[in-house]
Structures are given as structure tokens and as C-alpha cells.
mmCIF file of C-alpha atoms in Angstrom:
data_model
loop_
_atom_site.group_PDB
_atom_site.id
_atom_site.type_symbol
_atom_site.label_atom_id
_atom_site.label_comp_id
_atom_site.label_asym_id
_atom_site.label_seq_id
_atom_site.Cartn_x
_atom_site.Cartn_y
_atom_site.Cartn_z
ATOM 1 C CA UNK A 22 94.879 19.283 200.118
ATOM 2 C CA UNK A 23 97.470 21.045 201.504
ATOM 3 C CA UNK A 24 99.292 20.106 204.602
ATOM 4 C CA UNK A 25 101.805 22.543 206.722
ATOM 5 C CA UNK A 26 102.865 22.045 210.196
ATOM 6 C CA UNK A 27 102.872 25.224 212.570
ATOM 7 C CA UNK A 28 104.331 23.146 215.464
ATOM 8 C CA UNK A 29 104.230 19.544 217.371
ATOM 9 C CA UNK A 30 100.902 20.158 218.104
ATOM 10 C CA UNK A 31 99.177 22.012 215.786
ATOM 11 C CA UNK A 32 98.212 21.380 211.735
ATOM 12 C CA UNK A 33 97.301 23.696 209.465
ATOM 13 C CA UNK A 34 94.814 22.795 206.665
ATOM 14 C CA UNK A 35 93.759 23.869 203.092
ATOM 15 C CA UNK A 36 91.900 22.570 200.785
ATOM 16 C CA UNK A 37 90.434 23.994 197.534
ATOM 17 C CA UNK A 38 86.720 24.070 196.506
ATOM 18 C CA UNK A 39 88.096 22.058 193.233
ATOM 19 C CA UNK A 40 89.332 19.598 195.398
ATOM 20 C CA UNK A 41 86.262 19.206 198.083
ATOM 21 C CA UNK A 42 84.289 18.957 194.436
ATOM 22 C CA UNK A 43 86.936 16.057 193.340
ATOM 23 C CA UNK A 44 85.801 14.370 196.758
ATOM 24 C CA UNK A 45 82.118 14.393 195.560
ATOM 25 C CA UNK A 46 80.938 17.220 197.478
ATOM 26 C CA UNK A 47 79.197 20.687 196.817
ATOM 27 C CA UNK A 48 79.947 24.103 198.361
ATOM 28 C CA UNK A 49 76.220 23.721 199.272
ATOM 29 C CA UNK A 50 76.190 20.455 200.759
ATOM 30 C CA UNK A 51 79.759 21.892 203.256
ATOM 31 C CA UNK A 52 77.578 24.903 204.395
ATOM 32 C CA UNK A 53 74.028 23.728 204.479
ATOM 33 C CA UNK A 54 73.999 20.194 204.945
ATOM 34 C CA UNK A 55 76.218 19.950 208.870
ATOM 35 C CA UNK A 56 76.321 16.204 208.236
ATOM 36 C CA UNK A 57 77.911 16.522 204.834
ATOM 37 C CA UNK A 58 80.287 19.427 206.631
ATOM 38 C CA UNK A 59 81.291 16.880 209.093
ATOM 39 C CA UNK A 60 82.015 13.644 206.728
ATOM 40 C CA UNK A 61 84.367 16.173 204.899
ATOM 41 C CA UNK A 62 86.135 17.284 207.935
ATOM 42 C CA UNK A 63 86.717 13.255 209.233
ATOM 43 C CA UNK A 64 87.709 12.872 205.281
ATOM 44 C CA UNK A 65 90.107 15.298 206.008
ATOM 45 C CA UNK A 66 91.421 14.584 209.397
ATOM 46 C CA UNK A 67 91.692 11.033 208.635
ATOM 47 C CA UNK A 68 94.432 12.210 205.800
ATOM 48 C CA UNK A 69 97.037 13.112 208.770
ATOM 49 C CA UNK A 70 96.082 10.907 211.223
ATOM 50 C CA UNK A 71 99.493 9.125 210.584
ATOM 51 C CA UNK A 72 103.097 8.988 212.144
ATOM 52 C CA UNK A 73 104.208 11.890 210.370
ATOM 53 C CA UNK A 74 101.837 14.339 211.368
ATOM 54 C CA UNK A 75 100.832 13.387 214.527
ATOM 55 C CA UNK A 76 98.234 10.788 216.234
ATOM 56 C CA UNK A 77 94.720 12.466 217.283
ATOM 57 C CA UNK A 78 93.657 10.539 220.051
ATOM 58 C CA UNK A 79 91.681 11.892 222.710
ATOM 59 C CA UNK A 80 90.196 15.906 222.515
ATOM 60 C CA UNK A 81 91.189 18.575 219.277
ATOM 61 C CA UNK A 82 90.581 22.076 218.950
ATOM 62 C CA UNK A 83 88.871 22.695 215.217
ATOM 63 C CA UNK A 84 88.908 26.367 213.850
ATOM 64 C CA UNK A 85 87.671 26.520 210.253
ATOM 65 C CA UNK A 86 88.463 29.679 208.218
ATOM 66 C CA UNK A 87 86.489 29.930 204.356
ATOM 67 C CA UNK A 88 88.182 32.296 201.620
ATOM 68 C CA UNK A 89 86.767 32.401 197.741
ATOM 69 C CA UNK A 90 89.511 29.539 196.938
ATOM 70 C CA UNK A 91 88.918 27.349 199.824
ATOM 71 C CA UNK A 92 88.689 26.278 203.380
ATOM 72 C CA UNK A 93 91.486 26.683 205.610
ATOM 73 C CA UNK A 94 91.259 24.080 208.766
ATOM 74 C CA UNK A 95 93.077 24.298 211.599
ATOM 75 C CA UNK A 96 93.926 21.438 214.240
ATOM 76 C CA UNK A 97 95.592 21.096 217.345
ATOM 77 C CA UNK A 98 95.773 18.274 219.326
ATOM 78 C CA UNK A 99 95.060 18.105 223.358
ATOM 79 C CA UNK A 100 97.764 17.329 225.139
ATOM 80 C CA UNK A 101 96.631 15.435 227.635
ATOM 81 C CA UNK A 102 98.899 14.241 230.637
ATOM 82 C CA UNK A 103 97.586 12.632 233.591
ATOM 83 C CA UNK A 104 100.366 13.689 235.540
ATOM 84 C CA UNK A 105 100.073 17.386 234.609
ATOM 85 C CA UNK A 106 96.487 18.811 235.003
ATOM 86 C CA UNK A 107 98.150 21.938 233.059
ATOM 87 C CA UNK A 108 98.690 20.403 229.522
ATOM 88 C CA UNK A 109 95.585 20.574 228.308
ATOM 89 C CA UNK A 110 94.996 24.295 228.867
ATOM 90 C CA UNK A 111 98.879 24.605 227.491
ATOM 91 C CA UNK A 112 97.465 22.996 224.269
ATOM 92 C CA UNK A 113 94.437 25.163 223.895
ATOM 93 C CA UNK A 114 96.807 28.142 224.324
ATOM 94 C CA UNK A 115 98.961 27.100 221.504
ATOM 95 C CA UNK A 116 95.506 26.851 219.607
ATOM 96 C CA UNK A 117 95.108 30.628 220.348
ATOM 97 C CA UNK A 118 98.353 31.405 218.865
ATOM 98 C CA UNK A 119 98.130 29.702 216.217
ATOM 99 C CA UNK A 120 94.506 30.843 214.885
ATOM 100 C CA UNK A 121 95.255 34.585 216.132
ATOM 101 C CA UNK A 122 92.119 34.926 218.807
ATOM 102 C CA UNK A 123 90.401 33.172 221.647
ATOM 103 C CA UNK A 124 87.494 31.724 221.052
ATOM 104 C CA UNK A 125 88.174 28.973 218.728
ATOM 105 C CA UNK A 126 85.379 28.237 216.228
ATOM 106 C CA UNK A 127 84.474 24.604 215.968
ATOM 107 C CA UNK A 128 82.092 24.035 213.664
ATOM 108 C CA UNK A 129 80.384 21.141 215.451
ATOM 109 C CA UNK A 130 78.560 19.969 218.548
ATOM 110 C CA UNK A 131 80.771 18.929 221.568
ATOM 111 C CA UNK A 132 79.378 15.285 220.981
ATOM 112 C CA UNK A 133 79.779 15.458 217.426
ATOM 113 C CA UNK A 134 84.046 14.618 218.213
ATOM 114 C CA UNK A 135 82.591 10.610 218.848
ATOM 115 C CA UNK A 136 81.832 10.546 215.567
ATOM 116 C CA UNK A 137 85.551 10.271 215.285
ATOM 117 C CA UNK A 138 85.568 7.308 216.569
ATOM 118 C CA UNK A 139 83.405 5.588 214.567
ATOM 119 C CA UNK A 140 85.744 6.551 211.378
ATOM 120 C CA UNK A 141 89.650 7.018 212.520
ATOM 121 C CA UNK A 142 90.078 3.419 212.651
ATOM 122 C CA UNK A 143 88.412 2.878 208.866
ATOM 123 C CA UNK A 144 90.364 2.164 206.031
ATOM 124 C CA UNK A 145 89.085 2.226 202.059
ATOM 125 C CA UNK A 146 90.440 0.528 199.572
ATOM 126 C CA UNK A 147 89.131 0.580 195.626
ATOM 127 C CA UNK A 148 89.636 -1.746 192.568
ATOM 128 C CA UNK A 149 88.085 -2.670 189.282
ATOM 129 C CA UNK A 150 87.407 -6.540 189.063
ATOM 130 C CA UNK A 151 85.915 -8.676 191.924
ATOM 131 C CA UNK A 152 88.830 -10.720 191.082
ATOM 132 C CA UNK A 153 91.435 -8.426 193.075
ATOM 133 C CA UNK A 154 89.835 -8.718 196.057
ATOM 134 C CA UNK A 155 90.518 -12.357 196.511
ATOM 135 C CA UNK A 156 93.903 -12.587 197.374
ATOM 136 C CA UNK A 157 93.587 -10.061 199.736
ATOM 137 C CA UNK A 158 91.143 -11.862 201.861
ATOM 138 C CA UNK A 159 92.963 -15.039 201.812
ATOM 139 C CA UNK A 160 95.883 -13.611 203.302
ATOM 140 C CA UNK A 161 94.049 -10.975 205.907
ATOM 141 C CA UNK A 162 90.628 -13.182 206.617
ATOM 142 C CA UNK A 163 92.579 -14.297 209.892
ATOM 143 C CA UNK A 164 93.220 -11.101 211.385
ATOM 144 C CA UNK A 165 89.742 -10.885 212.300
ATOM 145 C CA UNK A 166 89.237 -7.761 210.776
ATOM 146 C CA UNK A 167 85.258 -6.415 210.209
ATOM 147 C CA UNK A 168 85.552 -5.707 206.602
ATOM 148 C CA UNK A 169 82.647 -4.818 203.689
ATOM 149 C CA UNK A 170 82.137 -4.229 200.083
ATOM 150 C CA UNK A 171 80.650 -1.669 198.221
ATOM 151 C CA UNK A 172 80.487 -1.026 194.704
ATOM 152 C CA UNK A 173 80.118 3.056 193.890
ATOM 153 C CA UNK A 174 79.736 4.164 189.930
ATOM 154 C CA UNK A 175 82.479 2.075 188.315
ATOM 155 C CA UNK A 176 84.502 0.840 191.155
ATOM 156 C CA UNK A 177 84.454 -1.580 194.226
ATOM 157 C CA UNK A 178 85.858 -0.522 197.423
ATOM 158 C CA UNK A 179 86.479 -2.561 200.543
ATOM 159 C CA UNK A 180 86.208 -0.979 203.858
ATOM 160 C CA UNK A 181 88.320 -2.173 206.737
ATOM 161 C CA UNK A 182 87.869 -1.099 210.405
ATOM 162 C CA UNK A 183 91.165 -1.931 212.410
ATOM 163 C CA UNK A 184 89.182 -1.345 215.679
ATOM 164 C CA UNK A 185 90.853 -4.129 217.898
ATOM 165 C CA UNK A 186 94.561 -4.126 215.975
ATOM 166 C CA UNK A 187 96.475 -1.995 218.319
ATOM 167 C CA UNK A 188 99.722 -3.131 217.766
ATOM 168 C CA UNK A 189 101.633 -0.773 214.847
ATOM 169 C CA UNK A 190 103.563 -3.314 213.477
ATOM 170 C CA UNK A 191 100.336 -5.461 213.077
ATOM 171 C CA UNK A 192 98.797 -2.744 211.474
ATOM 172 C CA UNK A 193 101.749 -1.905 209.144
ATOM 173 C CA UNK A 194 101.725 -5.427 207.940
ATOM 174 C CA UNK A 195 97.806 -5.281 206.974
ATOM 175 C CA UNK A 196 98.064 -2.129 205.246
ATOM 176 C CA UNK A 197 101.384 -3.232 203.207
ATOM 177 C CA UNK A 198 98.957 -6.012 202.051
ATOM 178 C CA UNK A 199 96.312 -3.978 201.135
ATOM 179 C CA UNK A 200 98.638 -1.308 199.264
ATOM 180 C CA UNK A 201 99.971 -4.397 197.402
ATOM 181 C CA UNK A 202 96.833 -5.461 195.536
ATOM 182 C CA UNK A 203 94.653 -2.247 196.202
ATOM 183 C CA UNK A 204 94.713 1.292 195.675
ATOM 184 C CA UNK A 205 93.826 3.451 199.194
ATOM 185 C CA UNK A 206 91.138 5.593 198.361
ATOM 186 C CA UNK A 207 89.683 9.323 200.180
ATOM 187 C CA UNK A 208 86.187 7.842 199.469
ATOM 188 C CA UNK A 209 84.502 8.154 203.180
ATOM 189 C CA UNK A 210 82.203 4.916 204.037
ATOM 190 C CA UNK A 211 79.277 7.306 204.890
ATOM 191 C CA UNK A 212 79.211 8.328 200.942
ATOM 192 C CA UNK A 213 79.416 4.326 200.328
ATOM 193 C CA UNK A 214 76.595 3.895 202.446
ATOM 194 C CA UNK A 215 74.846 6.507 200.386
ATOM 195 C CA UNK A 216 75.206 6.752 197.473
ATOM 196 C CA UNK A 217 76.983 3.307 196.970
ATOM 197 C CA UNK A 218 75.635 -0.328 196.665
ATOM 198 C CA UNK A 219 76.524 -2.650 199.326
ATOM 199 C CA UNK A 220 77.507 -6.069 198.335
ATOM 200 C CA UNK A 221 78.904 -7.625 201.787
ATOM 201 C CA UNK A 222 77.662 -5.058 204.660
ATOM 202 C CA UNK A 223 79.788 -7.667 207.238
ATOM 203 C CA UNK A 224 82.360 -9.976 207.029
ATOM 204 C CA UNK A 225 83.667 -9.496 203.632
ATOM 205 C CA UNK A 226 86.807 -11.359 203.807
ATOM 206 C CA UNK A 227 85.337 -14.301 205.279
ATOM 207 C CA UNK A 228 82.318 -14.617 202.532
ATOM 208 C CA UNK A 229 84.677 -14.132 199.880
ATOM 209 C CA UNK A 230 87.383 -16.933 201.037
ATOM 210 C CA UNK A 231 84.332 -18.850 201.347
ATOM 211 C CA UNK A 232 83.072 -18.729 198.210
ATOM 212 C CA UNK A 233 85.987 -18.063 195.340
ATOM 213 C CA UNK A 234 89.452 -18.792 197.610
#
């Protein structure tokens, strides 16, 4: 997927069909199937979601364009100011610009952005043997985190929902665990849920310090 930043607010998006295929999807299951649509777009969004693009807390404006090679995505995040009842119709100006007309097309239901919420804080991790999986829960089991384990084709992957870790630095120190014994993986935990088999739906890292720590 390619990334490119028009400005502070605003992210443009591309990603070929090769690559939405490499992701497990169809070109069928993106136009016909809206709830396949909208696990790809999360799956994508969740891919900037970081420090150097830019946070998306709070309201976006989507506008989806589809060529023969791909789709092209483009996102702007609300600025929203309580102390300046202006910014948010500033940011859905810059939206204009950047996508050339003025009725953005989102692709989705106004209630469909909560769905958001239930994913921007999820993390996947994947790894071959059982075995890997144990040192990382006996160092992270007492952060509390809600974590589960699926096990999809050949691999296992560990999902891990930082809902409740707010502090950054907290956060950075998790995932700098994680990245030491696992390998971060685009795999979306609705296609675990699936297609998948779950192992541990709850509590992951507590069940396995239990029984093999």
C-alpha cells in the first residue's frame, strides 16, 4: 500500500488489487460484500494510525476513488477544537481540496465510523510454534491487557486490544515486547474470527502463564 501525505491533515491512499488479494480478499467481496469493504478499509486505516502520519481520533472524511489497478482512499482528519466551533468545517474544506469536489463520497453509514472503535486499539501479532508465545505473556500478563489466540492456515496469531493503556510510553514498551518475539501482522481479527480457529477467545496471556510459564 502506498502512503503519500497531501498535508497535516489529509492522507492519500493506494492500494493495488494484488495487494487487497495478498490481504485475503476478492474484488467481489470489496464491492458486494459492505462488511468485507469495511474490514479492508479499518485494515487499512489502522496501517497509519501512528505518530508519523497522524492520530485519527474523533470524526474523518473517507472518499474512495477505484481505477483498473486499484483503489485510491482518501482521509482527512476532523479537526476538532472546542475552542473554535470553525475547525471542523476548516477540515472538511481541506477535504474538498484535496479530493477536487464537494460532496465527499464515504462509502459507509454515518454509524458505521464506531466500528472504529472497536478495532483502532487492536493489535495482531503471528508466529509458528505455541512455544513463542510464552515469553511474551510472562512479561506482558500484568499489564492487564485483553488478549486471544487464534490459529489461521499455518500460523497462530495473538490479538491484543490496548483499550485502557493510554499512556504512549506504556504502549511503546508493550509493543517493543511484542516486536521482540513476534512478527506484527495486517491480518484483521474479524478474518480470525472467520475464517480462523480460536484457541483462547479471552485472557490469553493469563491461561498461558498459567499453564506452561
Amino acid at each position: 500500500m502506498d502512503i503519500e501525505r497531501v498535508n497535516e491533515n489529509t492522507i492519500k491512499l493506494f492500494i493495488t488489487y494484488r495487494d487487497i488479494e495478498d490481504r485475503g480478499y476478492t474484488r467481489e467481496e470489496i464491492w458486494y460484500n459492505r462488511a468485507k469493504g469495511e474490514e479492508l478499509f479499518w485494515d487499512m486505516i489502522g496501517e497509519i494510525n501512528t505518530e508519523e502520519y497522524f492520530d485519527l481520533d474523533g470524526p474523518i472524511w473517507i472518499h474512495v476513488n477505484a481505477s483498473e489497478q486499484g483503489l485510491e482512499v482518501i482521509v482527512t482528519r476532523a479537526n476538532v477544537n472546542d475552542g473554535d466551533p470553525g475547525a471542523l468545517f476548516s477540515s472538511f474544506e481541506e477535504h474538498e481540496a484535496a479530493i477536487g469536489q464537494k460532496e465527499p463520497f464515504n462509502p459507509f453509514e454515518d454509524d458505521d465510523v464506531l466500528n472504529y472503535e472497536g478495532i483502532k486499539n487492536m493489535s495482531i501479532y503471528k508466529f509458528k510454534d505455541i512455544d513463542e508465545i510464552v515469553p511474551v505473556a510472562s512479561r506482558l500478563v500484568d499489564y492487564g491487557l485483553n488478549s486471544s489466540l487464534y490459529k489461521y492456515e499455518n500460523d497462530y496469531y495473538v490479538a491484543i486490544d490496548f483499550t485502557g493503556i493510554n499512556d504512549s510510553a506504556t504502549r511503546q514498551n508493550i509493543r517493543s515486547i511484542l516486536d521482540e518475539y513476534l512478527t506484527s501482522s495486517k491480518m484483521t481479527i474479524y478474518r480470525l474470527k472467520e475464517y480462523g480457529t480460536a484457541i483462547m477467545e479471552e485472557d490469553c496471556f493469563e491461561t498461558i502463564v498459567h499453564y506452561f510459564d
